[in-house]
N, CA, C and O of each residue as an XYZ file, in Angstrom:
880
protein
N      12.718    -41.908     39.174
C      13.026    -43.208     39.756
C      12.449    -44.320     38.880
O      11.285    -44.240     38.489
N      13.229    -45.348     38.565
C      12.722    -46.446     37.735
C      11.589    -47.203     38.422
O      11.590    -47.393     39.638
N      10.631    -47.626     37.616
C       9.559    -48.494     38.074
C       9.774    -49.876     37.479
O      10.192    -50.008     36.329
N       9.489    -50.893     38.257
C       9.530    -52.272     37.770
C       8.153    -52.869     37.957
O       7.679    -53.026     39.082
N       7.509    -53.205     36.841
C       6.177    -53.799     36.879
C       6.316    -55.315     36.776
O       6.730    -55.836     35.740
N       5.978    -56.005     37.830
C       6.015    -57.465     37.865
C       4.638    -57.982     37.460
O       3.649    -57.736     38.151
N       4.576    -58.690     36.350
C       3.310    -59.167     35.805
C       3.219    -60.678     35.978
O       4.117    -61.409     35.559
N       2.152    -61.141     36.585
C       1.941    -62.590     36.615
C       1.484    -63.032     35.217
O       0.708    -62.329     34.569
N       1.949    -64.162     34.764
C       1.573    -64.672     33.453
C       0.060    -64.856     33.348
O      -0.641    -64.907     34.359
N      -0.430    -64.956     32.122
C      -1.835    -65.243     31.896
C      -2.193    -66.651     32.347
O      -1.322    -67.446     32.700
N      -3.471    -66.939     32.328
C      -3.969    -68.232     32.799
C      -3.324    -69.386     32.026
O      -3.316    -69.396     30.795
N      -2.787    -70.352     32.768
C      -2.237    -71.554     32.155
C      -3.362    -72.550     31.888
O      -4.525    -72.274     32.182
N      -3.012    -73.708     31.330
C      -4.028    -74.683     30.916
C      -4.205    -75.751     31.983
O      -3.747    -76.882     31.821
N      -4.868    -75.390     33.070
C      -5.095    -76.325     34.175
C      -5.895    -77.521     33.678
O      -6.918    -77.357     33.013
N      -5.428    -78.727     34.000
C      -6.120    -79.945     33.628
C      -5.804    -80.455     32.234
O      -6.233    -81.547     31.861
N      -5.047    -79.667     31.449
C      -4.677    -80.097     30.099
C      -3.381    -80.891     30.143
O      -2.696    -80.919     31.166
N      -3.049    -81.535     29.034
C      -1.827    -82.332     28.980
C      -0.591    -81.450     29.156
O       0.383    -81.860     29.786
N      -0.635    -80.241     28.600
C       0.473    -79.303     28.738
C       0.016    -78.114     29.573
O      -0.514    -77.139     29.042
N       0.226    -78.203     30.881
C      -0.205    -77.132     31.779
C       0.476    -75.814     31.450
O      -0.116    -74.750     31.635
N       1.723    -75.870     30.961
C       2.522    -74.661     30.777
C       2.025    -73.773     29.646
O       2.416    -72.608     29.581
N       1.188    -74.271     28.763
C       0.667    -73.459     27.661
C      -0.419    -72.515     28.170
O      -1.207    -72.879     29.043
N      -0.456    -71.306     27.622
C      -1.538    -70.385     27.963
C      -2.860    -70.924     27.437
O      -2.922    -71.491     26.347
N      -3.912    -70.741     28.219
C      -5.250    -71.031     27.731
C      -5.661    -69.914     26.771
O      -4.969    -68.902     26.656
N      -6.776    -70.100     26.092
C      -7.282    -69.043     25.208
C      -7.551    -67.776     26.014
O      -7.265    -66.669     25.558
N      -8.100    -67.947     27.209
C      -8.360    -66.798     28.072
C      -7.050    -66.167     28.520
O      -6.954    -64.944     28.621
N      -6.033    -66.995     28.791
C      -4.735    -66.479     29.194
C      -4.110    -65.601     28.126
O      -3.439    -64.619     28.443
N      -4.321    -65.944     26.870
C      -3.795    -65.125     25.776
C      -4.515    -63.781     25.725
O      -3.892    -62.751     25.466
N      -5.811    -63.789     25.967
C      -6.548    -62.522     26.037
C      -6.036    -61.665     27.192
O      -5.909    -60.447     27.063
N      -5.747    -62.309     28.317
C      -5.241    -61.566     29.475
C      -3.896    -60.916     29.164
O      -3.648    -59.780     29.567
N      -3.021    -61.636     28.443
C      -1.730    -61.082     28.084
C      -1.863    -59.828     27.242
O      -1.140    -58.853     27.447
N      -2.788    -59.855     26.294
C      -3.038    -58.678     25.461
C      -3.623    -57.542     26.288
O      -3.242    -56.384     26.120
N      -4.552    -57.878     27.184
C      -5.202    -56.853     28.004
C      -4.208    -56.145     28.923
O      -4.256    -54.923     29.063
N      -3.307    -56.905     29.551
C      -2.352    -56.253     30.447
C      -1.351    -55.426     29.642
O      -0.836    -54.427     30.143
N      -1.070    -55.827     28.405
C      -0.216    -55.009     27.558
C      -0.836    -53.657     27.268
O      -0.157    -52.631     27.305
N      -2.109    -53.658     26.985
C      -2.810    -52.391     26.742
C      -2.809    -51.515     27.989
O      -2.672    -50.294     27.910
N      -2.966    -52.166     29.147
C      -2.939    -51.418     30.406
C      -1.564    -50.795     30.643
O      -1.469    -49.639     31.055
N      -0.505    -51.552     30.388
C       0.839    -51.019     30.591
C       1.142    -49.898     29.607
O       1.841    -48.946     29.955
N       0.630    -49.994     28.388
C       0.803    -48.908     27.425
C       0.132    -47.639     27.922
O       0.671    -46.543     27.772
N      -1.047    -47.791     28.515
C      -1.781    -46.641     29.042
C      -0.999    -45.932     30.134
O      -1.128    -44.719     30.298
N      -0.186    -46.675     30.885
C       0.547    -46.088     32.004
C       1.737    -45.244     31.578
O       2.311    -44.520     32.392
N       2.106    -45.331     30.315
C       3.186    -44.480     29.828
C       4.544    -44.797     30.417
O       5.290    -43.886     30.777
N       4.879    -46.079     30.520
C       6.194    -46.468     31.032
C       7.287    -45.930     30.116
O       7.086    -45.765     28.913
N       8.439    -45.663     30.706
C       9.541    -45.039     29.970
C      10.464    -46.097     29.371
O      11.181    -46.787     30.096
N      10.442    -46.218     28.049
C      11.332    -47.122     27.315
C      11.498    -48.452     28.049
O      12.625    -48.847     28.346
N      10.406    -49.148     28.348
C      10.496    -50.313     29.240
C      11.272    -51.487     28.654
O      11.093    -51.862     27.496
N      12.130    -52.049     29.481
C      12.804    -53.299     29.158
C      11.874    -54.426     29.589
O      11.433    -54.452     30.738
N      11.570    -55.354     28.692
C      10.652    -56.455     28.988
C      11.457    -57.741     29.126
O      12.184    -58.125     28.210
N      11.327    -58.404     30.270
C      12.027    -59.662     30.520
C      11.026    -60.677     31.064
O       9.914    -60.316     31.450
N      11.424    -61.936     31.092
C      10.542    -62.973     31.622
C      11.362    -64.156     32.079
O      12.574    -64.213     31.872
N      10.676    -65.108     32.710
C      11.277    -66.389     32.997
C      11.328    -67.214     31.721
O      11.024    -66.717     30.636
N      11.713    -68.471     31.857
C      11.852    -69.337     30.677
C      10.640    -70.221     30.427
O      10.598    -70.921     29.416
N       9.659    -70.208     31.313
C       8.476    -71.040     31.135
C       7.646    -70.541     29.958
O       7.585    -69.338     29.702
N       7.020    -71.450     29.254
C       6.259    -71.082     28.058
C       5.178    -70.070     28.370
O       4.999    -69.110     27.620
N       4.451    -70.264     29.465
C       3.368    -69.346     29.796
C       3.892    -67.944     30.118
O       3.194    -66.955     29.892
N       5.109    -67.854     30.642
C       5.711    -66.548     30.920
C       6.190    -65.892     29.628
O       5.918    -64.717     29.384
N       6.894    -66.648     28.811
C       7.428    -66.106     27.554
C       6.308    -65.649     26.620
O       6.404    -64.591     25.998
N       5.251    -66.449     26.527
C       4.155    -66.089     25.629
C       3.392    -64.871     26.143
O       2.967    -64.028     25.352
N       3.216    -64.773     27.454
C       2.574    -63.581     28.012
C       3.410    -62.343     27.727
O       2.872    -61.296     27.367
N       4.732    -62.459     27.886
C       5.619    -61.331     27.611
C       5.509    -60.889     26.156
O       5.467    -59.694     25.863
N       5.463    -61.854     25.256
C       5.355    -61.530     23.835
C       4.024    -60.844     23.528
O       3.986    -59.851     22.802
N       2.943    -61.372     24.079
C       1.622    -60.802     23.837
C       1.509    -59.382     24.385
O       0.978    -58.497     23.714
N       2.005    -59.164     25.598
C       1.873    -57.827     26.171
C       2.768    -56.821     25.449
O       2.386    -55.665     25.272
N       3.952    -57.258     25.034
C       4.849    -56.365     24.307
C       4.232    -55.944     22.977
O       4.309    -54.778     22.590
N       3.624    -56.897     22.284
C       2.979    -56.582     21.008
C       1.807    -55.635     21.206
O       1.641    -54.686     20.439
N       0.986    -55.882     22.236
C      -0.186    -55.043     22.486
C       0.204    -53.633     22.925
O      -0.489    -52.666     22.610
N       1.316    -53.521     23.654
C       1.738    -52.231     24.176
C       2.645    -51.465     23.226
O       2.860    -50.265     23.400
N       3.178    -52.156     22.221
C       4.132    -51.501     21.340
C       5.511    -51.375     21.952
O       6.276    -50.483     21.589
N       5.839    -52.283     22.900
C       7.156    -52.287     23.525
C       8.143    -53.065     22.656
O       7.754    -53.782     21.735
N       9.428    -52.906     22.972
C      10.446    -53.694     22.299
C      10.232    -55.182     22.583
O       9.620    -55.552     23.586
N      10.741    -56.020     21.694
C      10.660    -57.462     21.871
C      11.285    -57.854     23.203
O      12.327    -57.310     23.570
N      10.673    -58.789     23.941
C      11.246    -59.210     25.235
C      12.700    -59.643     25.120
O      13.109    -60.240     24.124
N      13.472    -59.333     26.156
C      14.891    -59.690     26.214
C      15.042    -61.185     26.498
O      14.055    -61.856     26.796
N      16.275    -61.719     26.409
C      16.492    -63.131     26.767
C      15.942    -63.457     28.147
O      15.978    -62.628     29.056
N      15.428    -64.686     28.293
C      14.771    -65.086     29.537
C      15.776    -65.403     30.640
O      16.943    -65.693     30.377
N      15.294    -65.342     31.882
C      16.113    -65.644     33.047
C      15.346    -66.658     33.900
O      14.253    -66.350     34.375
N      15.892    -67.859     34.104
C      15.168    -68.896     34.853
C      14.925    -68.545     36.315
O      14.116    -69.194     36.978
N      15.606    -67.542     36.820
C      15.361    -67.143     38.218
C      13.973    -66.524     38.395
O      13.498    -66.392     39.523
N      13.320    -66.144     37.296
C      11.949    -65.633     37.376
C      10.924    -66.763     37.276
O       9.720    -66.514     37.352
N      11.394    -68.010     37.106
C      10.476    -69.140     36.951
C       9.737    -69.466     38.247
O      10.212    -69.183     39.347
N       8.564    -70.066     38.082
C       7.793    -70.550     39.224
C       8.442    -71.802     39.793
O       9.184    -72.499     39.101
N       8.156    -72.080     41.062
C       8.561    -73.361     41.632
C       7.769    -74.475     40.954
O       6.704    -74.237     40.386
N       8.299    -75.682     41.022
C       7.641    -76.850     40.438
C       6.596    -77.359     41.426
O       6.929    -78.041     42.395
N       5.340    -77.026     41.179
C       4.302    -77.381     42.156
C       4.104    -78.891     42.242
O       3.749    -79.405     43.303
N       4.329    -79.612     41.136
C       4.197    -81.072     41.166
C       5.235    -81.690     42.095
O       4.919    -82.570     42.896
N       6.476    -81.222     41.979
C       7.538    -81.710     42.851
C       7.262    -81.340     44.301
O       7.515    -82.128     45.212
N       6.740    -80.136     44.506
C       6.453    -79.670     45.869
C       5.402    -80.560     46.532
O       5.536    -80.924     47.701
N       4.369    -80.904     45.788
C       3.321    -81.757     46.347
C       3.835    -83.163     46.630
O       3.340    -83.839     47.531
N       4.830    -83.602     45.858
C       5.415    -84.925     46.096
C       6.276    -84.921     47.351
O       6.286    -85.897     48.101
N       6.991    -83.842     47.581
C       7.874    -83.759     48.755
C       7.103    -83.529     50.040
O       7.525    -83.972     51.109
N       5.978    -82.841     49.944
C       5.156    -82.549     51.129
C       3.737    -83.043     50.855
O       2.820    -82.238     50.690
N       3.554    -84.360     50.806
C       2.268    -84.930     50.374
C       1.143    -84.654     51.357
O       1.322    -84.665     52.575
N      -0.012    -84.410     50.783
C      -1.256    -84.333     51.529
C      -2.077    -85.535     51.085
O      -1.565    -86.435     50.418
N      -3.319    -85.545     51.447
C      -4.178    -86.657     51.034
C      -5.516    -86.109     50.561
O      -6.536    -86.250     51.236
N      -5.493    -85.462     49.352
C      -6.761    -84.940     48.831
C      -7.709    -86.061     48.473
O      -7.300    -87.204     48.273
N      -8.986    -85.716     48.395
C      -9.977    -86.708     47.985
C      -9.764    -87.117     46.543
O      -8.978    -86.498     45.825
N     -10.446    -88.137     46.125
C     -10.217    -88.705     44.798
C     -10.518    -87.726     43.680
O      -9.938    -87.833     42.600
N     -11.416    -86.770     43.912
C     -11.808    -85.832     42.868
C     -11.062    -84.500     42.979
O     -11.222    -83.623     42.131
N     -10.258    -84.355     44.013
C      -9.665    -83.051     44.276
C      -8.698    -82.601     43.193
O      -8.594    -81.406     42.917
N      -7.977    -83.557     42.565
C      -6.988    -83.165     41.588
C      -7.617    -82.526     40.351
O      -6.915    -81.871     39.581
N      -8.912    -82.701     40.145
C      -9.598    -82.097     39.013
C     -10.230    -80.754     39.382
O     -10.789    -80.076     38.521
N     -10.146    -80.377     40.627
C     -10.750    -79.139     41.128
C      -9.622    -78.178     41.488
O      -8.872    -78.433     42.430
N      -9.494    -77.083     40.755
C      -8.370    -76.165     40.969
C      -8.392    -75.556     42.367
O      -7.335    -75.298     42.943
N      -9.579    -75.324     42.919
C      -9.650    -74.747     44.267
C      -9.188    -75.748     45.320
O      -8.512    -75.376     46.279
N      -9.551    -77.009     45.143
C      -9.100    -78.030     46.082
C      -7.596    -78.216     45.998
O      -6.925    -78.381     47.016
N      -7.066    -78.190     44.777
C      -5.620    -78.302     44.599
C      -4.920    -77.128     45.271
O      -3.848    -77.295     45.851
N      -5.523    -75.936     45.195
C      -4.913    -74.765     45.816
C      -4.798    -74.931     47.320
O      -3.799    -74.524     47.912
N      -5.798    -75.519     47.942
C      -5.752    -75.748     49.390
C      -4.582    -76.660     49.746
O      -3.834    -76.392     50.686
N      -4.435    -77.737     48.982
C      -3.347    -78.675     49.227
C      -2.005    -78.011     48.973
O      -1.050    -78.215     49.723
N      -1.936    -77.208     47.904
C      -0.694    -76.520     47.566
C      -0.316    -75.500     48.634
O       0.862    -75.350     48.957
N      -1.298    -74.802     49.182
C      -1.023    -73.834     50.250
C      -0.317    -74.509     51.429
O       0.643    -73.972     51.982
N      -0.803    -75.680     51.798
C      -0.211    -76.399     52.929
C       1.217    -76.826     52.612
O       2.116    -76.693     53.443
N       1.415    -77.342     51.394
C       2.757    -77.775     50.993
C       3.710    -76.597     50.923
O       4.865    -76.707     51.335
N       3.234    -75.461     50.402
C       4.075    -74.272     50.304
C       4.490    -73.784     51.675
O       5.648    -73.422     51.882
N       3.557    -73.769     52.616
C       3.892    -73.348     53.977
C       4.923    -74.259     54.612
O       5.838    -73.787     55.287
N       4.787    -75.562     54.402
C       5.768    -76.505     54.955
C       7.137    -76.315     54.301
O       8.168    -76.424     54.964
N       7.140    -76.032     53.006
C       8.400    -75.809     52.285
C       9.125    -74.576     52.818
O      10.333    -74.619     53.048
N       8.401    -73.491     53.012
C       9.008    -72.253     53.509
C       9.615    -72.470     54.891
O      10.676    -71.929     55.200
N       8.944    -73.256     55.712
C       9.382    -73.440     57.095
C      10.365    -74.593     57.269
O      10.849    -74.828     58.376
N      10.665    -75.313     56.189
C      11.527    -76.490     56.270
C      12.996    -76.073     56.345
O      13.626    -75.816     55.319
N      13.533    -76.007     57.552
C      14.913    -75.571     57.752
C      15.925    -76.555     57.173
O      17.073    -76.190     56.920
N      15.502    -77.804     56.961
C      16.422    -78.815     56.423
C      16.634    -78.668     54.923
O      17.592    -79.214     54.376
N      15.745    -77.933     54.251
C      15.859    -77.731     52.805
C      16.824    -76.580     52.522
O      16.401    -75.467     52.212
N      18.111    -76.859     52.632
C      19.120    -75.801     52.475
C      19.779    -75.813     51.099
O      20.569    -74.920     50.795
N      19.476    -76.800     50.266
C      20.109    -76.916     48.953
C      19.371    -76.120     47.895
O      18.563    -75.249     48.215
N      19.651    -76.420     46.624
C      19.047    -75.671     45.520
C      17.548    -75.846     45.374
O      16.899    -75.061     44.683
N      16.980    -76.875     46.020
C      15.532    -77.074     45.936
C      14.803    -76.462     47.124
O      13.587    -76.617     47.245
N      15.514    -75.780     47.991
C      14.892    -75.180     49.166
C      14.265    -73.829     48.878
O      14.557    -73.190     47.867
N      13.394    -73.407     49.792
C      12.737    -72.103     49.649
C      13.753    -70.969     49.661
O      13.617    -70.008     48.904
N      14.764    -71.069     50.508
C      15.767    -69.999     50.596
C      16.452    -69.789     49.245
O      16.690    -68.652     48.838
N      16.767    -70.885     48.552
C      17.395    -70.768     47.235
C      16.418    -70.174     46.217
O      16.805    -69.349     45.391
N      15.172    -70.589     46.278
C      14.158    -70.075     45.352
C      13.951    -68.577     45.539
O      14.027    -67.806     44.582
N      13.688    -68.172     46.778
C      13.448    -66.757     47.053
C      14.709    -65.929     46.823
O      14.643    -64.803     46.330
N      15.859    -66.500     47.185
C      17.116    -65.793     46.973
C      17.420    -65.583     45.505
O      17.952    -64.540     45.124
N      17.087    -66.567     44.668
C      17.295    -66.416     43.238
C      16.448    -65.300     42.657
O      16.920    -64.522     41.829
N      15.193    -65.221     43.091
C      14.312    -64.154     42.628
C      14.828    -62.789     43.067
O      14.815    -61.836     42.287
N      15.281    -62.695     44.309
C      15.819    -61.425     44.813
C      17.081    -61.016     44.055
O      17.294    -59.836     43.778
N      17.920    -62.012     43.720
C      19.148    -61.718     42.968
C      18.815    -61.243     41.559
O      19.455    -60.323     41.048
N      17.814    -61.864     40.923
C      17.399    -61.432     39.591
C      16.874    -60.011     39.622
O      17.157    -59.220     38.723
N      16.105    -59.683     40.660
C      15.587    -58.327     40.804
C      16.718    -57.330     41.013
O      16.737    -56.271     40.386
N      17.659    -57.663     41.890
C      18.780    -56.756     42.164
C      19.602    -56.515     40.899
O      20.034    -55.393     40.635
N      19.812    -57.574     40.124
C      20.578    -57.444     38.885
C      19.845    -56.551     37.894
O      20.461    -55.727     37.220
N      18.538    -56.715     37.808
C      17.750    -55.888     36.890
C      17.818    -54.416     37.275
O      17.941    -53.556     36.403
N      17.741    -54.116     38.563
C      17.757    -52.719     38.986
C      19.065    -52.022     38.617
O      19.085    -50.814     38.381
N      20.154    -52.784     38.569
C      21.447    -52.163     38.232
C      21.552    -51.848     36.749
O      22.395    -51.041     36.356
N      20.718    -52.464     35.912
C      20.797    -52.223     34.470
C      19.900    -51.071     34.022
O      20.016    -50.606     32.888
N      19.014    -50.610     34.893
C      18.071    -49.558     34.518
C      18.646    -48.189     34.871
O      19.078    -47.958     36.000
N      18.646    -47.299     33.904
C      19.046    -45.930     34.188
C      17.872    -45.164     34.772
O      16.787    -45.719     34.946
N      18.085    -43.899     35.073
C      17.036    -43.086     35.677
C      15.848    -42.878     34.740
O      14.743    -42.588     35.197
N      16.067    -43.024     33.437
C      14.988    -42.767     32.497
C      14.356    -44.005     31.906
O      13.704    -43.923     30.865
N      14.531    -45.156     32.544
C      13.992    -46.389     31.972
C      13.295    -47.239     33.019
O      13.774    -47.378     34.145
N      12.161    -47.805     32.639
C      11.415    -48.708     33.503
C      11.573    -50.144     32.997
O      12.251    -50.385     31.998
N      10.943    -51.092     33.692
C      11.039    -52.495     33.293
C       9.707    -53.198     33.523
O       8.926    -52.819     34.396
N       9.470    -54.227     32.722
C       8.325    -55.112     32.890
C       8.879    -56.527     32.976
O       9.618    -56.965     32.094
N       8.522    -57.239     34.037
C       8.985    -58.614     34.245
C       7.774    -59.530     34.277
O       6.878    -59.342     35.100
N       7.734    -60.516     33.395
C       6.650    -61.495     33.422
C       7.131    -62.721     34.179
O       8.076    -63.395     33.770
N       6.464    -62.993     35.282
C       6.888    -64.057     36.186
C       5.659    -64.816     36.685
O       4.662    -64.904     35.969
N       5.714    -65.361     37.887
C       4.622    -66.185     38.412
C       4.289    -65.822     39.852
O       5.011    -65.067     40.503
N       3.176    -66.378     40.336
C       2.681    -66.019     41.660
C       3.634    -66.317     42.793
O       3.752    -65.521     43.725
N       4.323    -67.458     42.736
C       5.255    -67.802     43.802
C       6.415    -66.839     43.888
O       6.853    -66.492     44.985
N       6.921    -66.402     42.747
C       8.018    -65.425     42.726
C       7.541    -64.091     43.281
O       8.240    -63.451     44.066
N       6.349    -63.676     42.872
C       5.791    -62.418     43.380
C       5.632    -62.468     44.895
O       5.989    -61.516     45.591
N       5.099    -63.573     45.407
C       4.921    -63.707     46.851
C       6.259    -63.700     47.569
O       6.398    -63.085     48.627
N       7.250    -64.386     46.995
C       8.575    -64.440     47.616
C       9.202    -63.051     47.681
O       9.742    -62.662     48.717
N       9.134    -62.303     46.584
C       9.741    -60.972     46.554
C       9.031    -60.015     47.508
O       9.679    -59.278     48.252
N       7.698    -60.026     47.486
C       6.957    -59.143     48.387
C       7.188    -59.537     49.837
O       7.295    -58.674     50.708
N       7.266    -60.841     50.099
C       7.552    -61.293     51.459
C       8.905    -60.817     51.937
O       9.060    -60.433     53.096
N       9.895    -60.841     51.041
C      11.232    -60.376     51.395
C      11.246    -58.876     51.620
O      11.808    -58.396     52.604
N      10.624    -58.128     50.704
C      10.615    -56.671     50.819
C       9.897    -56.183     52.076
O      10.259    -55.155     52.648
N       8.875    -56.929     52.499
C       8.074    -56.525     53.659
C       8.393    -57.319     54.922
O       7.764    -57.112     55.959
N       9.376    -58.235     54.841
C       9.762    -59.083     55.980
C       8.558    -59.814     56.567
O       8.314    -59.760     57.772
N       7.817    -60.491     55.713
C       6.597    -61.164     56.133
C       6.872    -62.570     56.643
O       7.839    -63.203     56.221
N       6.037    -63.063     57.541
C       6.157    -64.454     58.008
C       5.641    -65.408     56.949
O       4.946    -64.983     56.026
N       5.971    -66.709     57.062
C       5.560    -67.697     56.048
C       4.071    -67.697     55.730
O       3.696    -67.790     54.561
N       3.216    -67.595     56.743
C       1.771    -67.650     56.499
C       1.320    -66.505     55.597
O       0.415    -66.676     54.780
N       1.940    -65.356     55.742
C       1.581    -64.202     54.912
C       2.062    -64.379     53.482
O       1.390    -63.954     52.542
N       3.221    -65.004     53.313
C       3.721    -65.282     51.962
C       2.769    -66.234     51.249
O       2.461    -66.034     50.074
N       2.306    -67.256     51.939
C       1.344    -68.199     51.362
C       0.052    -67.474     50.989
O      -0.529    -67.739     49.937
N      -0.392    -66.567     51.845
C      -1.623    -65.817     51.579
C      -1.466    -64.943     50.336
O      -2.397    -64.837     49.538
N      -0.307    -64.319     50.162
C      -0.062    -63.517     48.964
C      -0.102    -64.388     47.720
O      -0.723    -64.028     46.719
N       0.561    -65.530     47.786
C       0.613    -66.444     46.648
C      -0.793    -66.867     46.222
O      -1.065    -67.035     45.033
N      -1.671    -67.037     47.189
C      -3.021    -67.549     46.915
C      -3.873    -66.557     46.127
O      -4.730    -66.972     45.346
N      -3.656    -65.260     46.315
C      -4.586    -64.279     45.749
C      -4.073    -63.565     44.504
O      -4.752    -62.679     43.984
N      -2.892    -63.929     44.016
C      -2.355    -63.217     42.855
C      -3.193    -63.532     41.615
O      -3.373    -64.695     41.254
N      -3.694    -62.496     40.979
C      -4.554    -62.617     39.800
C      -3.697    -62.822     38.549
O      -2.626    -62.227     38.425
N      -4.158    -63.650     37.636
C      -3.465    -63.812     36.368
C      -3.387    -62.477     35.632
O      -4.382    -61.762     35.508
N      -2.180    -62.149     35.142
C      -1.925    -60.916     34.394
C      -2.174    -59.660     35.226
O      -2.494    -58.600     34.689
N      -2.023    -59.793     36.545
C      -2.054    -58.618     37.414
C      -0.687    -57.944     37.409
O       0.287    -58.507     36.911
N      -0.619    -56.731     37.966
C       0.615    -55.949     37.959
C       0.993    -55.565     39.389
O       0.215    -54.922     40.094
N       2.182    -55.961     39.804
C       2.756    -55.549     41.085
C       3.902    -54.596     40.768
O       4.811    -54.944     40.014
N       3.864    -53.406     41.335
C       4.820    -52.362     40.951
C       5.810    -52.073     42.066
O       5.425    -51.880     43.219
N       7.082    -52.045     41.715
C       8.161    -51.686     42.615
C       8.774    -50.377     42.143
O       8.812    -50.102     40.944
N       9.250    -49.576     43.078
C       9.948    -48.345     42.735
C      11.375    -48.436     43.253
O      11.607    -48.853     44.388
N      12.319    -48.047     42.424
C      13.738    -48.114     42.766
C      14.242    -46.713     43.041
O      14.243    -45.859     42.153
N      14.672    -46.474     44.275
C      15.134    -45.143     44.655
C      16.365    -45.193     45.527
O      17.026    -46.225     45.646
N      16.661    -44.063     46.134
C      17.845    -43.962     46.973
C      17.805    -44.865     48.183
O      18.852    -45.246     48.707
N      16.601    -45.219     48.641
C      16.468    -46.088     49.814
C      16.396    -47.559     49.430
O      16.170    -48.419     50.281
N      16.588    -47.844     48.151
C      16.518    -49.227     47.690
C      15.267    -49.475     46.877
O      14.677    -48.544     46.328
N      14.867    -50.724     46.804
C      13.678    -51.114     46.048
C      12.516    -51.304     47.005
O      12.627    -52.031     47.992
N      11.403    -50.650     46.712
C      10.248    -50.687     47.604
C       8.986    -51.067     46.850
O       8.832    -50.774     45.665
N       8.079    -51.735     47.577
C       6.801    -52.144     47.001
C       5.860    -50.949     46.940
O       5.604    -50.296     47.952
N       5.348    -50.667     45.741
C       4.430    -49.546     45.554
C       2.987    -50.031     45.497
O       2.127    -49.492     46.193
N       2.708    -51.052     44.670
C       1.371    -51.654     44.606
C       1.519    -53.162     44.446
O       2.496    -53.645     43.874
N       0.543    -53.893     44.956
C       0.547    -55.356     44.843
C      -0.726    -55.833     44.157
O      -1.829    -55.436     44.532
N      -0.562    -56.696     43.141
C      -1.690    -57.420     42.560
C      -2.744    -56.499     41.952
O      -3.939    -56.772     42.064
N      -2.318    -55.420     41.315
C      -3.258    -54.483     40.700
C      -3.913    -55.146     39.493
O      -3.226    -55.561     38.559
N      -5.233    -55.244     39.512
C      -5.952    -55.846     38.388
C      -7.185    -55.018     38.032
O      -8.231    -55.563     37.682
N      -7.049    -53.704     38.124
C      -8.154    -52.812     37.776
C      -8.552    -52.952     36.304
O      -9.680    -52.632     35.927
N      -7.614    -53.435     35.472
C      -7.918    -53.640     34.054
C      -8.843    -54.835     33.841
O      -9.269    -55.096     32.716
N      -9.156    -55.564     34.915
C     -10.099    -56.673     34.824
C     -11.368    -56.378     35.629
O     -11.985    -57.284     36.190
N     -11.742    -55.116     35.675
C     -12.999    -54.714     36.289
C     -13.927    -54.191     35.192
O     -13.503    -54.012     34.050
N     -15.166    -53.954     35.531
C     -16.106    -53.446     34.546
C     -16.259    -54.408     33.388
O     -16.524    -55.594     33.586
N     -16.091    -53.893     32.166
C     -16.251    -54.725     30.973
C     -15.190    -55.824     30.889
O     -15.380    -56.817     30.187
N     -14.075    -55.649     31.603
C     -13.003    -56.641     31.560
C     -13.118    -57.718     32.617
O     -12.222    -58.551     32.753
N     -14.213    -57.714     33.369
C     -14.324    -58.643     34.497
C     -14.310    -60.110     34.066
O     -13.888    -60.973     34.836
N     -14.755    -60.397     32.875
C     -14.793    -61.797     32.413
C     -13.363    -62.376     32.309
O     -13.193    -63.594     32.252
N     -12.347    -61.510     32.283
C     -10.972    -61.962     32.170
C     -10.320    -62.233     33.533
O      -9.166    -62.657     33.592
N     -11.044    -61.994     34.611
C     -10.470    -62.139     35.954
C     -10.407    -63.609     36.365
O     -11.433    -64.277     36.492
N      -9.163    -64.105     36.575
C      -8.972    -65.470     37.078
C      -7.813    -65.473     38.059
O      -6.935    -64.611     38.015
N      -7.828    -66.462     38.946
C      -6.760    -66.636     39.921
C      -5.902    -67.854     39.593
O      -4.781    -67.953     40.093
N      -6.384    -68.775     38.780
C      -5.686    -70.020     38.487
C      -5.781    -70.299     36.991
O      -5.258    -71.307     36.516
């Protein structure tokens, strides 16, 4: 049965002019998860990613570290939601220093994400249903291209991972937000494709960031 390893991109550059670029630590994480995936002995893995720079660069780094084929053309359906736009549509009122504190921003983002998921009026392309549906469609399309002897690695983002796991497990909005909050950078969520469809095997596996690798563990 094919396995699909969903990898969250490495740490982005929070607080920098270009957030989408990997930080130095994020580049190390990309290499580390590549080594971990090589250790797992995936079968002729197809490597794909979204179009965001942090996703594409993580895919390239992990493929090089693992000795996998060069990543395939990107698919924007694996992209993260625009958190800046989300905060504008569902404004909170953080304190004056909160925007410089990633944990404070996460609290505000959690609230906005929950409101977005529950917003029944958002039925167009910027709605949660379109976002989650696009991710599910990308996953379904990928599963049809994999034969019995081939696995896949997808480099994506925390919101996509939460959306897919929420769909697979029929979770309520609060649980989807909770999943999004705890996804570790360069963690691995594994799906198995079988006769009963696509099922979640593991979520947010980051054992490669324990022990000597603990310094690489980040959530944002």
